Short mmCIF file of C-alpha atoms in Angstrom, two decimals:
data_model
loop_
_atom_site.label_atom_id
_atom_site.label_comp_id
_atom_site.label_asym_id
_atom_site.label_seq_id
_atom_site.Cartn_x
_atom_site.Cartn_y
_atom_site.Cartn_z
CA MET A 1 17.76 -2.33 6.45
CA SER A 2 14.43 -2.86 4.72
CA ILE A 3 12.82 0.16 6.42
CA LEU A 4 14.49 3.56 6.85
CA THR A 5 13.14 6.39 9.01
CA ASP A 6 13.95 10.10 9.09
CA LEU A 7 12.26 12.70 11.32
CA THR A 8 11.78 16.06 9.55
CA ASP A 9 9.92 18.92 11.24
CA GLY A 10 7.40 16.70 12.99
CA ALA A 11 6.93 14.32 10.05
CA LEU A 12 8.43 10.83 10.21
CA VAL A 13 9.46 9.77 6.70
CA VAL A 14 9.27 5.96 6.48
CA THR A 15 10.98 4.49 3.40
CA ILE A 16 10.54 0.93 2.15
CA ASN A 17 14.17 0.20 1.27
CA ARG A 18 14.19 -2.77 -1.11
CA PRO A 19 14.75 -1.10 -4.50
CA GLU A 20 16.39 -4.26 -5.88
CA ALA A 21 13.05 -6.05 -5.32
CA ARG A 22 10.90 -3.07 -6.36
CA ASN A 23 10.20 -2.50 -2.65
CA ALA A 24 8.11 -5.67 -2.47
CA LEU A 25 6.53 -6.60 0.86
CA ASN A 26 8.21 -9.40 2.77
CA GLY A 27 8.19 -10.25 6.47
CA GLU A 28 11.01 -7.86 7.33
CA VAL A 29 9.28 -4.94 5.63
CA GLY A 30 5.98 -5.76 7.36
CA GLN A 31 7.62 -5.85 10.78
CA GLY A 32 9.53 -2.65 10.02
CA ILE A 33 6.28 -0.85 9.20
CA VAL A 34 4.75 -2.09 12.47
CA ASP A 35 7.75 -0.83 14.45
CA ALA A 36 7.94 2.56 12.71
CA LEU A 37 4.24 3.27 13.21
CA ALA A 38 4.41 2.21 16.86
CA ARG A 39 7.21 4.75 17.35
CA ALA A 40 5.18 7.45 15.60
CA SER A 41 2.06 6.68 17.64
CA ASP A 42 3.94 6.96 20.94
CA ASP A 43 5.88 10.15 20.13
CA ALA A 44 3.83 13.32 20.60
CA ASP A 45 6.38 15.31 18.57
CA ILE A 46 5.57 13.22 15.47
CA ARG A 47 2.46 14.76 13.94
CA CYS A 48 2.36 12.88 10.60
CA VAL A 49 3.99 9.94 8.83
CA VAL A 50 5.08 10.13 5.19
CA LEU A 51 5.43 6.70 3.59
CA THR A 52 7.52 6.28 0.43
CA GLY A 53 9.74 3.80 -1.42
CA ALA A 54 13.44 3.82 -2.22
CA GLY A 55 14.55 4.63 -5.76
CA ASP A 56 12.39 5.82 -8.62
CA ARG A 57 11.07 2.58 -10.13
CA SER A 58 8.53 1.41 -7.57
CA PHE A 59 6.64 2.66 -4.54
CA CYS A 60 5.82 -0.94 -3.71
CA ALA A 61 5.39 -3.96 -5.98
CA GLY A 62 3.09 -5.69 -3.51
CA LEU A 63 3.61 -9.10 -1.97
CA ASP A 64 7.07 -10.60 -2.54
CA LEU A 65 6.11 -13.63 -4.65
CA LYS A 66 9.64 -15.04 -4.53
CA ALA A 67 9.43 -15.06 -0.73
CA LEU A 68 6.02 -16.73 -1.05
CA ALA A 69 7.49 -19.40 -3.32
CA ARG A 70 10.29 -20.02 -0.80
CA GLY A 71 7.70 -20.59 1.93
CA GLU A 72 8.79 -17.64 4.05
CA ASN A 73 6.52 -16.46 6.88
CA LEU A 74 4.59 -13.53 5.41
CA LYS A 75 2.22 -12.97 8.33
CA PRO A 76 4.14 -9.77 9.25
CA VAL A 77 3.01 -8.35 5.90
CA MET A 78 -0.61 -8.52 7.04
CA ASP A 79 0.44 -7.16 10.45
CA GLY A 80 2.00 -4.19 8.66
CA LEU A 81 -1.15 -3.57 6.63
CA ASN A 82 -3.24 -3.74 9.80
CA ALA A 83 -0.90 -1.23 11.47
CA LEU A 84 -1.34 1.14 8.53
CA ARG A 85 -5.12 0.73 8.70
CA ASP A 86 -5.24 1.44 12.43
CA PHE A 87 -2.65 4.24 12.58
CA PRO A 88 -4.36 7.17 14.35
CA LYS A 89 -2.29 10.08 13.02
CA PRO A 90 -2.32 11.43 9.45
CA LEU A 91 -0.57 9.08 7.03
CA LEU A 92 0.67 10.55 3.75
CA GLY A 93 1.80 8.50 0.78
CA ALA A 94 4.65 9.79 -1.39
CA VAL A 95 4.33 7.44 -4.36
CA ASN A 96 7.70 7.51 -6.10
CA GLY A 97 7.07 4.82 -8.71
CA ALA A 98 4.82 1.90 -9.69
CA CYS A 99 2.04 1.37 -7.14
CA LEU A 100 0.78 -2.17 -7.66
CA GLY A 101 -0.87 -4.97 -5.71
CA GLY A 102 -0.09 -4.71 -2.03
CA GLY A 103 1.52 -1.36 -2.79
CA PHE A 104 -1.82 -0.09 -4.11
CA GLU A 105 -3.45 -1.30 -0.91
CA VAL A 106 -0.80 0.47 1.17
CA MET A 107 -1.63 3.62 -0.82
CA MET A 108 -5.33 3.15 0.01
CA PHE A 109 -4.53 3.28 3.74
CA CYS A 110 -2.86 6.67 3.29
CA ASP A 111 -4.99 9.71 4.07
CA LEU A 112 -3.38 11.94 1.45
CA VAL A 113 -1.33 10.79 -1.55
CA VAL A 114 1.19 12.58 -3.76
CA ALA A 115 2.42 10.66 -6.82
CA VAL A 116 5.08 11.11 -9.47
CA GLU A 117 3.89 11.75 -13.02
CA ASP A 118 3.15 8.65 -15.14
CA THR A 119 3.04 6.34 -12.11
CA PRO A 120 0.93 3.19 -12.77
CA PHE A 121 -1.66 2.19 -10.15
CA GLY A 122 -3.15 -1.30 -10.25
CA LEU A 123 -4.30 -4.52 -8.57
CA PRO A 124 -2.70 -7.41 -10.52
CA GLU A 125 -3.40 -10.07 -7.85
CA VAL A 126 -5.86 -12.08 -9.95
CA ARG A 127 -3.06 -12.74 -12.43
CA ARG A 128 -1.11 -14.34 -9.58
CA GLY A 129 -3.98 -16.52 -8.39
CA LEU A 130 -4.62 -14.26 -5.37
CA LEU A 131 -7.04 -11.53 -4.38
CA ALA A 132 -6.36 -7.99 -3.22
CA GLY A 133 -6.61 -9.15 0.39
CA GLY A 134 -5.02 -6.14 2.08
CA GLY A 135 -7.90 -3.76 1.40
CA GLY A 136 -8.20 -3.70 -2.38
CA THR A 137 -11.53 -5.52 -2.26
CA ARG A 138 -12.99 -2.38 -0.65
CA LEU A 139 -12.06 -0.24 -3.64
CA ALA A 140 -15.73 0.15 -4.57
CA GLN A 141 -16.04 2.45 -1.54
CA ARG A 142 -13.68 4.85 -3.27
CA LEU A 143 -14.62 4.44 -6.93
CA PRO A 144 -17.73 3.74 -9.04
CA ILE A 145 -18.33 0.00 -8.99
CA ALA A 146 -17.64 -0.47 -12.71
CA VAL A 147 -14.26 1.24 -12.42
CA ALA A 148 -13.34 -0.70 -9.27
CA LEU A 149 -14.30 -4.02 -10.87
CA GLU A 150 -12.32 -3.28 -14.02
CA LEU A 151 -9.21 -2.67 -11.93
CA GLY A 152 -9.83 -5.74 -9.77
CA LEU A 153 -10.89 -8.23 -12.44
CA THR A 154 -8.48 -7.36 -15.26
CA GLY A 155 -5.44 -6.63 -13.11
CA GLU A 156 -4.53 -3.85 -15.53
CA PRO A 157 -3.12 -0.55 -14.16
CA ILE A 158 -4.23 3.03 -14.68
CA PRO A 159 -1.86 6.05 -14.90
CA ALA A 160 -1.48 8.62 -12.11
CA SER A 161 -3.46 11.17 -14.12
CA GLU A 162 -6.49 8.85 -14.12
CA ALA A 163 -6.06 8.02 -10.43
CA LEU A 164 -6.11 11.77 -9.80
CA ARG A 165 -9.23 12.21 -11.93
CA TRP A 166 -11.08 9.54 -9.93
CA GLY A 167 -9.99 11.11 -6.63
CA LEU A 168 -7.77 8.24 -5.50
CA ILE A 169 -4.82 10.61 -5.02
CA ASN A 170 -4.35 14.30 -4.21
CA ARG A 171 -1.42 15.54 -6.28
CA VAL A 172 0.66 14.52 -9.33
CA VAL A 173 4.12 16.08 -9.40
CA PRO A 174 7.55 15.70 -11.03
CA GLN A 175 9.94 13.29 -9.26
CA ASP A 176 12.04 16.04 -7.66
CA GLU A 177 8.95 17.65 -6.12
CA LEU A 178 7.57 14.48 -4.53
CA LEU A 179 8.93 14.62 -0.98
CA PRO A 180 8.84 18.44 -0.73
CA THR A 181 5.16 18.37 -1.70
CA ALA A 182 4.34 15.58 0.77
CA LEU A 183 6.27 17.29 3.56
CA GLY A 184 4.53 20.57 2.72
CA LEU A 185 1.14 18.89 3.18
CA ALA A 186 2.39 17.38 6.46
CA ALA A 187 3.47 20.84 7.66
CA ARG A 188 0.04 22.26 6.86
CA ILE A 189 -1.64 19.44 8.79
CA GLY A 190 0.75 20.14 11.67
CA LEU A 191 -0.73 23.63 12.08
CA GLY A 192 -3.92 22.09 13.45
CA GLY A 193 -4.48 20.91 17.00
CA PRO A 194 -3.29 17.28 17.31
CA LEU A 195 -6.42 16.11 19.12
CA ALA A 196 -8.66 17.75 16.53
CA VAL A 197 -6.64 16.29 13.65
CA THR A 198 -6.74 12.72 14.96
CA ALA A 199 -10.44 13.00 15.79
CA THR A 200 -11.20 14.31 12.30
CA LYS A 201 -9.32 11.43 10.70
CA ARG A 202 -11.01 8.86 12.93
CA LEU A 203 -14.51 10.14 12.28
CA MET A 204 -14.09 10.61 8.53
CA ARG A 205 -12.58 7.13 8.20
CA ALA A 206 -15.48 5.73 10.23
CA GLU A 207 -17.84 6.92 7.50
CA LEU A 208 -16.30 4.25 5.25
CA GLY A 209 -17.59 1.53 7.56
CA ASP A 210 -16.07 -0.97 9.97
CA ASP A 211 -12.75 -1.91 8.38
CA GLU A 212 -11.95 -4.66 10.86
CA ALA A 213 -15.29 -6.44 10.49
CA ALA A 214 -15.23 -6.10 6.70
CA MET A 215 -11.67 -7.44 6.42
CA LYS A 216 -12.16 -10.62 8.49
CA PRO A 217 -13.73 -12.63 5.62
CA VAL A 218 -11.19 -11.14 3.20
CA PHE A 219 -8.26 -12.27 5.36
CA ALA A 220 -9.84 -15.73 5.64
CA ALA A 221 -10.18 -15.98 1.86
CA MET A 222 -6.65 -14.66 1.38
CA GLY A 223 -5.29 -17.30 3.76
CA THR A 224 -7.02 -20.03 1.75
CA LEU A 225 -5.74 -18.70 -1.55
CA MET A 226 -2.16 -18.29 -0.29
CA GLY A 227 -2.18 -21.99 0.56
CA SER A 228 -3.59 -23.06 -2.80
CA GLU A 229 -1.72 -24.89 -5.56
CA ASP A 230 -2.48 -22.00 -7.91
CA ALA A 231 -0.78 -19.48 -5.60
CA GLN A 232 2.31 -21.67 -5.31
CA GLU A 233 2.33 -22.08 -9.09
CA ALA A 234 2.05 -18.30 -9.50
CA GLY A 235 5.10 -17.78 -7.30
CA ARG A 236 7.13 -20.32 -9.28
CA ALA A 237 5.96 -18.88 -12.60
CA PHE A 238 6.92 -15.37 -11.49
CA ALA A 239 10.39 -16.52 -10.43
CA GLU A 240 10.82 -18.44 -13.69
CA LYS A 241 9.41 -15.59 -15.83
CA ARG A 242 6.69 -17.67 -17.45
CA THR A 243 2.88 -17.74 -17.65
CA PRO A 244 1.20 -19.65 -14.78
CA VAL A 245 -0.59 -22.91 -15.54
CA TRP A 246 -3.79 -22.68 -13.49
CA LYS A 247 -5.41 -25.77 -11.96
CA GLY A 248 -8.24 -24.09 -10.06
CA ARG A 249 -7.24 -25.65 -6.78
#
């Protein structure tokens, strides 16, 4: 199964279970995220969700470019990102390894984030002929514009220590302390009244602006890019382990 779930003391741990593909996002993962969050939303006994990845190499490598090259339906990936964006309860990220591309955007939807030491965080989409269409284009809301643009335009990652310094994440811990730390934060959140907690999240998130309205033009641009010759070339180049030959169309 591409998504595993485990309920621990009121926290639903949701694990992206594709370690062989660095937990990349394909249609099955996207649908699994939708289903897990729907369960958590409907169950009053689930106070928080902790999202993590299987293994210790990657939290999430972003969009599965091999699936893109094969022409698989990846709309459920965007459905999963939308479900993360709209999830009303606290969402905690337990970043167990590299947090890149769509994985970085998944991290941005988390309310609190704990990461393993030396984890790289980055948005490499431009090097694949795509844009960070799952929320990465709104990074300037979270970082100084020059820092956000450097991440977005170069595609180069920063280490967890720098992500912590810029306030993108909350904790940096050794690998064996990752889930205990995330579950500890979830337990502390669980001490609050559920109505007050969800209202606080909703109102604080609202201060960042209307996500849905802001993302409509991004999704439109992403749809155009995903259908471009450059995006198809990027998928082939990734699968063939070579540098893409860009055509600008």
